[in-house]
Every structure is written in C-alpha cells, then in structure tokens.
Short mmCIF file of C-alpha atoms in Angstrom, two decimals:
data_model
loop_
_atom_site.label_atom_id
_atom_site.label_comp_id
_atom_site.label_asym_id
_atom_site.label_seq_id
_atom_site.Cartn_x
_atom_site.Cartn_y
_atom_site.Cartn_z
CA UNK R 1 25.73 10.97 40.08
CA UNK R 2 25.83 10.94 36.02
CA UNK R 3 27.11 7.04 36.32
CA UNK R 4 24.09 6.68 38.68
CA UNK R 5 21.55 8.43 35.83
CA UNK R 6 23.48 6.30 33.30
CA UNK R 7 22.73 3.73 34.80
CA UNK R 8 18.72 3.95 35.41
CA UNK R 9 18.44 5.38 32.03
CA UNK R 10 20.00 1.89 31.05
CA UNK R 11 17.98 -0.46 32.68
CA UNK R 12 14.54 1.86 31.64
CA UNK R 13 16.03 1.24 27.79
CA UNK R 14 16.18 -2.54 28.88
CA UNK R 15 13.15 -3.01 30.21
CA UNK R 16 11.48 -1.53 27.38
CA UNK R 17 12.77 -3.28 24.80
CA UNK R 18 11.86 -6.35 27.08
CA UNK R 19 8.28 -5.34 26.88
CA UNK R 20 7.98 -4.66 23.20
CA UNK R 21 9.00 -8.15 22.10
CA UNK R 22 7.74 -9.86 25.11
CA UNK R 23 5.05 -12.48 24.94
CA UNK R 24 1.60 -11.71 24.01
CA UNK R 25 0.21 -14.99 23.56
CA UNK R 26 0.76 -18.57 23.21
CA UNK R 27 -0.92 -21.30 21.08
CA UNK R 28 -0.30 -24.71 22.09
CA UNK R 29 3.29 -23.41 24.09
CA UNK R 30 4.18 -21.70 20.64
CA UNK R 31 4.88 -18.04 21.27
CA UNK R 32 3.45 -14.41 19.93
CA UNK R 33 5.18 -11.31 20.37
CA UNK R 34 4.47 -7.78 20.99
CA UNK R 35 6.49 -7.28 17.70
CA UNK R 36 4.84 -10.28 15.54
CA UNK R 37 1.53 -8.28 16.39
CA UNK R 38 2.76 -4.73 15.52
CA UNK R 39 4.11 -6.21 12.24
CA UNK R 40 1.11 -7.42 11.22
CA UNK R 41 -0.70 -4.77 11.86
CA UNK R 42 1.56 -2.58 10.22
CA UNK R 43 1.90 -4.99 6.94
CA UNK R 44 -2.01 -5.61 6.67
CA UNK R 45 -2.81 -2.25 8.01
CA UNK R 46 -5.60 -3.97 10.22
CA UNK R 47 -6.31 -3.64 13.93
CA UNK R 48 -5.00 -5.27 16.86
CA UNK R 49 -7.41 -8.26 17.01
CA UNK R 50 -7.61 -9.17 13.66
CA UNK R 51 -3.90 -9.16 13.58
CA UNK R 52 -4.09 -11.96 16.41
CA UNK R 53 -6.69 -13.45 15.04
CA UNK R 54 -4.66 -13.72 11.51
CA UNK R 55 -1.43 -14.72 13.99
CA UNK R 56 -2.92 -17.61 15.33
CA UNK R 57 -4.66 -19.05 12.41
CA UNK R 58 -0.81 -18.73 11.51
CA UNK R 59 0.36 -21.02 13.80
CA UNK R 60 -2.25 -23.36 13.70
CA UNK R 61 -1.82 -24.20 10.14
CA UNK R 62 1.96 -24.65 10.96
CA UNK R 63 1.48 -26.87 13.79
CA UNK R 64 -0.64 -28.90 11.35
CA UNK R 65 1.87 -29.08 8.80
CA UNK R 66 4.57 -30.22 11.17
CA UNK R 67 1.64 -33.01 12.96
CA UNK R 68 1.43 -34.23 9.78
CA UNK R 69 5.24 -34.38 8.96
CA UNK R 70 4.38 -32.82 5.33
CA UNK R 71 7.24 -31.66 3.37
CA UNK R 72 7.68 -30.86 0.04
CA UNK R 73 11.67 -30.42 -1.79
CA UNK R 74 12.87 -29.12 -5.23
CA UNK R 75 11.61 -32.00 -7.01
CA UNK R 76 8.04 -31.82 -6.34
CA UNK R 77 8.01 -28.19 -7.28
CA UNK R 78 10.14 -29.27 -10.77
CA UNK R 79 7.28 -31.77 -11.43
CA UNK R 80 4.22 -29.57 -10.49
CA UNK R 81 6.00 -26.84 -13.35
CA UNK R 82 6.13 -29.83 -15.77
CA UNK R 83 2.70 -30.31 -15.75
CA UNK R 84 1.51 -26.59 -16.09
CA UNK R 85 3.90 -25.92 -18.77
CA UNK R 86 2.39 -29.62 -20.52
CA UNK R 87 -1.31 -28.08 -19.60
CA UNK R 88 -0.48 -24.92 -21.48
CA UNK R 89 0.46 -27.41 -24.20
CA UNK R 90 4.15 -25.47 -24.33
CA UNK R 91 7.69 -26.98 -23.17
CA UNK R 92 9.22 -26.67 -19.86
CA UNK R 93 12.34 -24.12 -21.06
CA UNK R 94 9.73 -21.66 -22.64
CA UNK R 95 7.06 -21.83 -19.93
CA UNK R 96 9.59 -20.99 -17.12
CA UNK R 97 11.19 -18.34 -19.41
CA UNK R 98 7.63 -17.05 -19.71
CA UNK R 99 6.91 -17.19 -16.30
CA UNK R 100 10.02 -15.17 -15.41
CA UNK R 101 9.01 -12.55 -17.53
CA UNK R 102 6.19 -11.83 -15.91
CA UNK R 103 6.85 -12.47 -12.27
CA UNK R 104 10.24 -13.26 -10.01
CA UNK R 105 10.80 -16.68 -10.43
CA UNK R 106 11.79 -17.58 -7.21
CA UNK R 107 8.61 -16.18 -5.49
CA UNK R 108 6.75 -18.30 -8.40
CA UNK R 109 8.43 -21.40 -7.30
CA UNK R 110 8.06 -20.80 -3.54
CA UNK R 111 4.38 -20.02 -4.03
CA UNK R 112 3.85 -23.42 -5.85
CA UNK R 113 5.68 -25.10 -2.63
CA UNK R 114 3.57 -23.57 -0.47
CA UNK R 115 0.39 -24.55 -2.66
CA UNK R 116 1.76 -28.11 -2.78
CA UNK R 117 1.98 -28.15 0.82
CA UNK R 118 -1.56 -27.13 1.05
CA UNK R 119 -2.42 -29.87 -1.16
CA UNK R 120 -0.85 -32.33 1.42
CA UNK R 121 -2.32 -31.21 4.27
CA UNK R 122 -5.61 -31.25 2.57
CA UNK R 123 -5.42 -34.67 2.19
CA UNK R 124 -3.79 -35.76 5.36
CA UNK R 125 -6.64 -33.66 6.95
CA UNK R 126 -10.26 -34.08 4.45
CA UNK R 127 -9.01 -37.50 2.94
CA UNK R 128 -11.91 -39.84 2.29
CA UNK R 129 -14.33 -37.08 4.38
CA UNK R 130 -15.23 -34.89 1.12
CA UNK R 131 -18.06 -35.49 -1.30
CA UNK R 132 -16.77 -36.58 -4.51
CA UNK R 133 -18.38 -34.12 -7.92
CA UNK R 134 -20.63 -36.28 -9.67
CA UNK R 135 -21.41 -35.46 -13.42
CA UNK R 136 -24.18 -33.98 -12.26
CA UNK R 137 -22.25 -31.40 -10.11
CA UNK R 138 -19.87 -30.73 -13.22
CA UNK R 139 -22.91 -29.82 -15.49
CA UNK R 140 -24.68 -28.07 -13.06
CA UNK R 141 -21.50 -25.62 -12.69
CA UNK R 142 -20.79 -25.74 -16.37
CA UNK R 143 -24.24 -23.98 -17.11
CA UNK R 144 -23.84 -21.96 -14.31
CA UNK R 145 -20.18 -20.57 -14.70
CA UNK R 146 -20.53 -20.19 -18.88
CA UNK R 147 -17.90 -16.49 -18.80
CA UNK R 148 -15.36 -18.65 -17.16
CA UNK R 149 -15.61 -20.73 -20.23
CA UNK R 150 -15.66 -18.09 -23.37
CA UNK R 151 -12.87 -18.21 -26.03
CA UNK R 152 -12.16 -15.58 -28.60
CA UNK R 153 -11.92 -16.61 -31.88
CA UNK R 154 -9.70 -13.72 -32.81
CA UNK R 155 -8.28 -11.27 -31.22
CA UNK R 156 -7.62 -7.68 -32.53
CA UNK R 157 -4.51 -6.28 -30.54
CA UNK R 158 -1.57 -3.56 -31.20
CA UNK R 159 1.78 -5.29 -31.44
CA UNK R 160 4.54 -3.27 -29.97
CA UNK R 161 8.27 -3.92 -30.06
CA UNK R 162 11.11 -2.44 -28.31
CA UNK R 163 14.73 -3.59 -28.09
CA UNK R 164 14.75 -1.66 -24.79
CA UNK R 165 12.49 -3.29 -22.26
CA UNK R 166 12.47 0.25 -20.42
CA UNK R 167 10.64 1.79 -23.37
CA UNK R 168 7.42 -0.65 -22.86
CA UNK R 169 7.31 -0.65 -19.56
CA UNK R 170 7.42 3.25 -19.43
CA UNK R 171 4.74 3.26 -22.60
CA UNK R 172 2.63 0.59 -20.09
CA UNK R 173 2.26 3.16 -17.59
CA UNK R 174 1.54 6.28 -19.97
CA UNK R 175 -0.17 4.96 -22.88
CA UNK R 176 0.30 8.25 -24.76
CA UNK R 177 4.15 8.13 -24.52
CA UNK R 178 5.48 8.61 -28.30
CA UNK R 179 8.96 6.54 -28.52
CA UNK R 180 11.14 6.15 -31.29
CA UNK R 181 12.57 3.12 -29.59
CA UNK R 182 9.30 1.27 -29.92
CA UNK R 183 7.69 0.07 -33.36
CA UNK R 184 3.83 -0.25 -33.18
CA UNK R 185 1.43 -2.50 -35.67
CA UNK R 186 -2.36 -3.35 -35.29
CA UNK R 187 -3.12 -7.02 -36.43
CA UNK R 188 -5.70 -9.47 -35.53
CA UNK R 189 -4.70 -12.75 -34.46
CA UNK R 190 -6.82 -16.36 -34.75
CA UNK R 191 -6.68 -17.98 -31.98
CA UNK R 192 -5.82 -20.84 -34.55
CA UNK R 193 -3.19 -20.02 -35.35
CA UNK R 194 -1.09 -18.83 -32.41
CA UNK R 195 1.79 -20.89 -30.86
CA UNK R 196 1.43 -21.83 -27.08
CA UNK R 197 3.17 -18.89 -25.79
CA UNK R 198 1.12 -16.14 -27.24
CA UNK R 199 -2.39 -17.99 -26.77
CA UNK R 200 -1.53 -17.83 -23.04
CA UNK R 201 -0.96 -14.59 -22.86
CA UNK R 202 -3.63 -13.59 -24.89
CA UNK R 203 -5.80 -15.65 -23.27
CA UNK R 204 -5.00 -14.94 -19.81
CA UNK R 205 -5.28 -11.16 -20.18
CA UNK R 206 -8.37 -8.60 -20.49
CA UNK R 207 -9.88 -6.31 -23.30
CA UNK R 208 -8.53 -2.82 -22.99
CA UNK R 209 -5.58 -3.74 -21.13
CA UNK R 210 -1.61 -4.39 -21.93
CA UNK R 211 -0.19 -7.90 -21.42
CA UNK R 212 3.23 -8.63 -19.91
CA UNK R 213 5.97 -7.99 -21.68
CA UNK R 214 7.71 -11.12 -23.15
CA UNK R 215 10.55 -11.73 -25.07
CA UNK R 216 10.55 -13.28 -28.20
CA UNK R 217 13.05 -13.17 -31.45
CA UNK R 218 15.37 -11.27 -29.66
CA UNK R 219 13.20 -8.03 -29.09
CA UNK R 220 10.84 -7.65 -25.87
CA UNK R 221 7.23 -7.52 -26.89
CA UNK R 222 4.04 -6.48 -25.53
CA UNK R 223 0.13 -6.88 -26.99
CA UNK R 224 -2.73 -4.26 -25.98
CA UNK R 225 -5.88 -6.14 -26.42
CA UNK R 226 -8.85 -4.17 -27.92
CA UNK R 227 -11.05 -6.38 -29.00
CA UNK R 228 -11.96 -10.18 -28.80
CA UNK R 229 -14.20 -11.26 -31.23
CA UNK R 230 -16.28 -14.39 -32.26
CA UNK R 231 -16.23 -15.38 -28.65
CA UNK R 232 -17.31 -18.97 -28.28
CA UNK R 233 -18.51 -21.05 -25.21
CA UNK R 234 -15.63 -24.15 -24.73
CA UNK R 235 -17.62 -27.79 -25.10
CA UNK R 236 -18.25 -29.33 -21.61
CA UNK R 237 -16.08 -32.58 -22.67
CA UNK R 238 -13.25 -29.93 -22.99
CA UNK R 239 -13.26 -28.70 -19.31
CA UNK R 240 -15.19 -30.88 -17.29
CA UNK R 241 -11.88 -32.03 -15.17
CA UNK R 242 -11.13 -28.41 -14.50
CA UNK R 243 -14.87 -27.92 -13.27
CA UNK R 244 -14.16 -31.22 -11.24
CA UNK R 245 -10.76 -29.22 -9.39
CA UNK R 246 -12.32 -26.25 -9.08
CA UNK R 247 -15.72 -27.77 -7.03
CA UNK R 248 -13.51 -30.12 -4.94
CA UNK R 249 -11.39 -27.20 -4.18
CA UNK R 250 -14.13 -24.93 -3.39
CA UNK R 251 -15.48 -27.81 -1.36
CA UNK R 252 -11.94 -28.55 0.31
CA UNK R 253 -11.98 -24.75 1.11
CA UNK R 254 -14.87 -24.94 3.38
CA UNK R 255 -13.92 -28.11 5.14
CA UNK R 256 -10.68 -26.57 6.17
CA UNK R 257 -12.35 -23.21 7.40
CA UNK R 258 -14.79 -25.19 9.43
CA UNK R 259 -11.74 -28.01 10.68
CA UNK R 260 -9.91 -24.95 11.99
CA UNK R 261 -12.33 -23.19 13.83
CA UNK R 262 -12.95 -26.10 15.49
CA UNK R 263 -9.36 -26.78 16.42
CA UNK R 264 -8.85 -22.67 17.62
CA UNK R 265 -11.66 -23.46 19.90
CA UNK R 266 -9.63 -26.78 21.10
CA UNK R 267 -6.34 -25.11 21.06
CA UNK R 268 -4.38 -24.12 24.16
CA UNK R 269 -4.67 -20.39 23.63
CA UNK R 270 -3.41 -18.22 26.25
CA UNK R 271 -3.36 -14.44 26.31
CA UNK R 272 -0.30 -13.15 28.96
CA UNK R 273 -0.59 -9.52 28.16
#
C-alpha cells in the first residue's frame, strides 16, 4: 500500500513539474515556458501580460538577428573600444583601465556587442528607408537641445585620496565618514588644463555628486563636484556629427518600433495554455 502511495505521489510530483515548464506559447515554432514567464515577471516585477508581451518582442528580435545572419566577434568589439577611447581623445590601455574602474569589464564589452549587433540589424532592416538629417535638422536640434551642449570652464571639486579603495567607497555612501586613511583637498580645476582621463570624468558626472573612483599614481582617487563654473555653450561646428547620430538614432528608434509591431501582428503567435 505505501509503494502504491509512493508511487501516485510520484507521478503527481511529475506531472507538476511537467506543467510548470510546459509550453505557454510559441512564436514562429519557437517556444515560451511557464518558467520563462514566471522569470520575467519575477526579474521585472511586472504582470503576466506584459511579461509575454516583453517575451515575444524577445524572440522576435532574435529571429531577426539570425534572418539576417548578423554576427559580431572579438574584433569588432576591440575596434568599436578604439574609437571611443580615440573620441575621448585618450589611449586604448587607459580608457579600458578607466572603464574597468567604473564598471565590470566584461559586461562593458558584452553590452557594446550587443549594441553593435543592433547597429547591424538596423541596417539590414531601415537601410536606404530612413530620412537622412539635413543641416537644417542639425541646427534645428542644436538650438533646441543647448544643456546637452554646456561645458564648464572650471570646475571646483574636493580631491580625495585613499590607498585603500574600501575607505572611498565607504566615505561615497556616508559623506560624513571621518577617515584617517583618506587625505582630502579642495581645488578648482580648468577644464584647460586637465588630461583626458580626468576631463571625462569630470565631465560625465553631476554637481553635488561623487565621481567613480579611479586610480591614478598609485593611490585610488575620487572628485565630489560642487560647483561648475563659467559654463559655456560648445560651437555647433564642434558637435554637429553627434547631433547627426543622435537624430538618425532617434529616427532609427521609431522605425524599428513601428517594423516590429508590424511583424508581431504577422508572426505565427500561438497561445497553448
């Protein structure tokens, strides 16, 4: 009789793990779970159908990717690095050691793969199909945009300096914290006369706020930013071809949402439970 219960108590464990990661829906043949859908909800914290909705907008894109045969290796990801650390007017050896002092590297590098990839299918998918900015667009969002454009001058910040990278990061979250470990000075800085390294991190953090922490001479250092002063508008000659990326992208954006709302209403979408 207990072999018997055993048994039933078995096959109810069986069939319920069968249901949980059984097939909710497929999307041209290409299957979602049960589980895929409870993950998302869980990781988003969103409901049921926006978690599908997110799911198959998912799949979509990678059915797209893999239509398209787009790939992108190592090499295209070392190249794309080149030319940010060569846009931030620094070498490739500091920018990366930069970057990994700020962020995990490897998530950097993978996020750059998958923005390359997005790049590609772009243009396998909009190519030819987008309006091209004129000058006239460029000016148009120059006058329109002038805060994205606004350079201090100088830059009055508290320098501090740690040989312990602990200390900072512990003085980052409580501002008050009194360390012996960490040496403090208030300077202002012309924007003039920084070298590549600090004028991106100046210039890529706000007033009243702490920067990364960076290493540099063989301490770890970190600014806190209270003032930028003598702020100046950057000459349209100087950023027109980043106004030009960021309309076409903005313009790329849309296409996309509208190309795959069209292709989820063509898709082979069928819900099973």
């Amino acid at each position: 009789m207990n072999k018997i219960m055993l048994n039933i108590v078995f096959c109810a464990m069986n069939l319920y793990a069968g249901l949980v990661n059984a097939i909710a829906i497929t999307v041209n043949d290409t299957p979602i779970t049960l589980v895929d859908i409870d993950k998302e909800m869980e990781a988003q914290k969103i409901s049921k159908n926006k978690a599908v909705s997110i799911l198959i907008d998912k799949i979509l894109y990678e059915q797209e990717i893999e239509k398209h045969r787009i790939h992108i290796d190592i090499f295209d990801v070392d190249n794309y690095i080149k030319k940010l650390a060569l846009n931030n007017q620094m070498n490739v050896l500091d920018f990366k050691s930069l970057v990994r002092q700020q962020q995990n590297y490897e998530t950097f590098k993978e996020n750059i793969r998958k923005q390359l990839i997005h790049q590609k299918l772009i243009s396998a998918i909009a190519g030819g199909k987008l309006r091209i900015a004129s000058k006239e667009d460029l000016q148009i969002y120059y006058n329109n945009h002038q805060e994205q454009f606004k350079i201090a001058d100088t830059i009055d910040v508290v320098v501090y300096i740690s040989k312990d990278r602990d200390e900072l990061t512990q003085l980052k979250k409580n501002p008050l914290l009194q360390s012996k470990k960490i040496n403090s000075q208030n300077i202002s800085m012309k924007q003039s006369e920084l070298n590549a390294q600090t004028k991106y991190i100046l210039n890529s953090s706000e007033e009243k706020k702490f920067t990364a922490i960076f290493a540099q001479d063989k301490n770890y250092n970190m600014f806190f930013i209270k003032k930028k002063k003598n702020i100046t508008v950057l000459l349209f000659e100087n950023v027109k071809d980043q106004i030009f990326q960021s309309i076409m992208q903005e313009r790329e954006k849309d296409y996309l949402k509208e190309y795959f709302e069209v292709l989820k209403i063509t898709a082979d979408i069928r819900i099973l439970r």
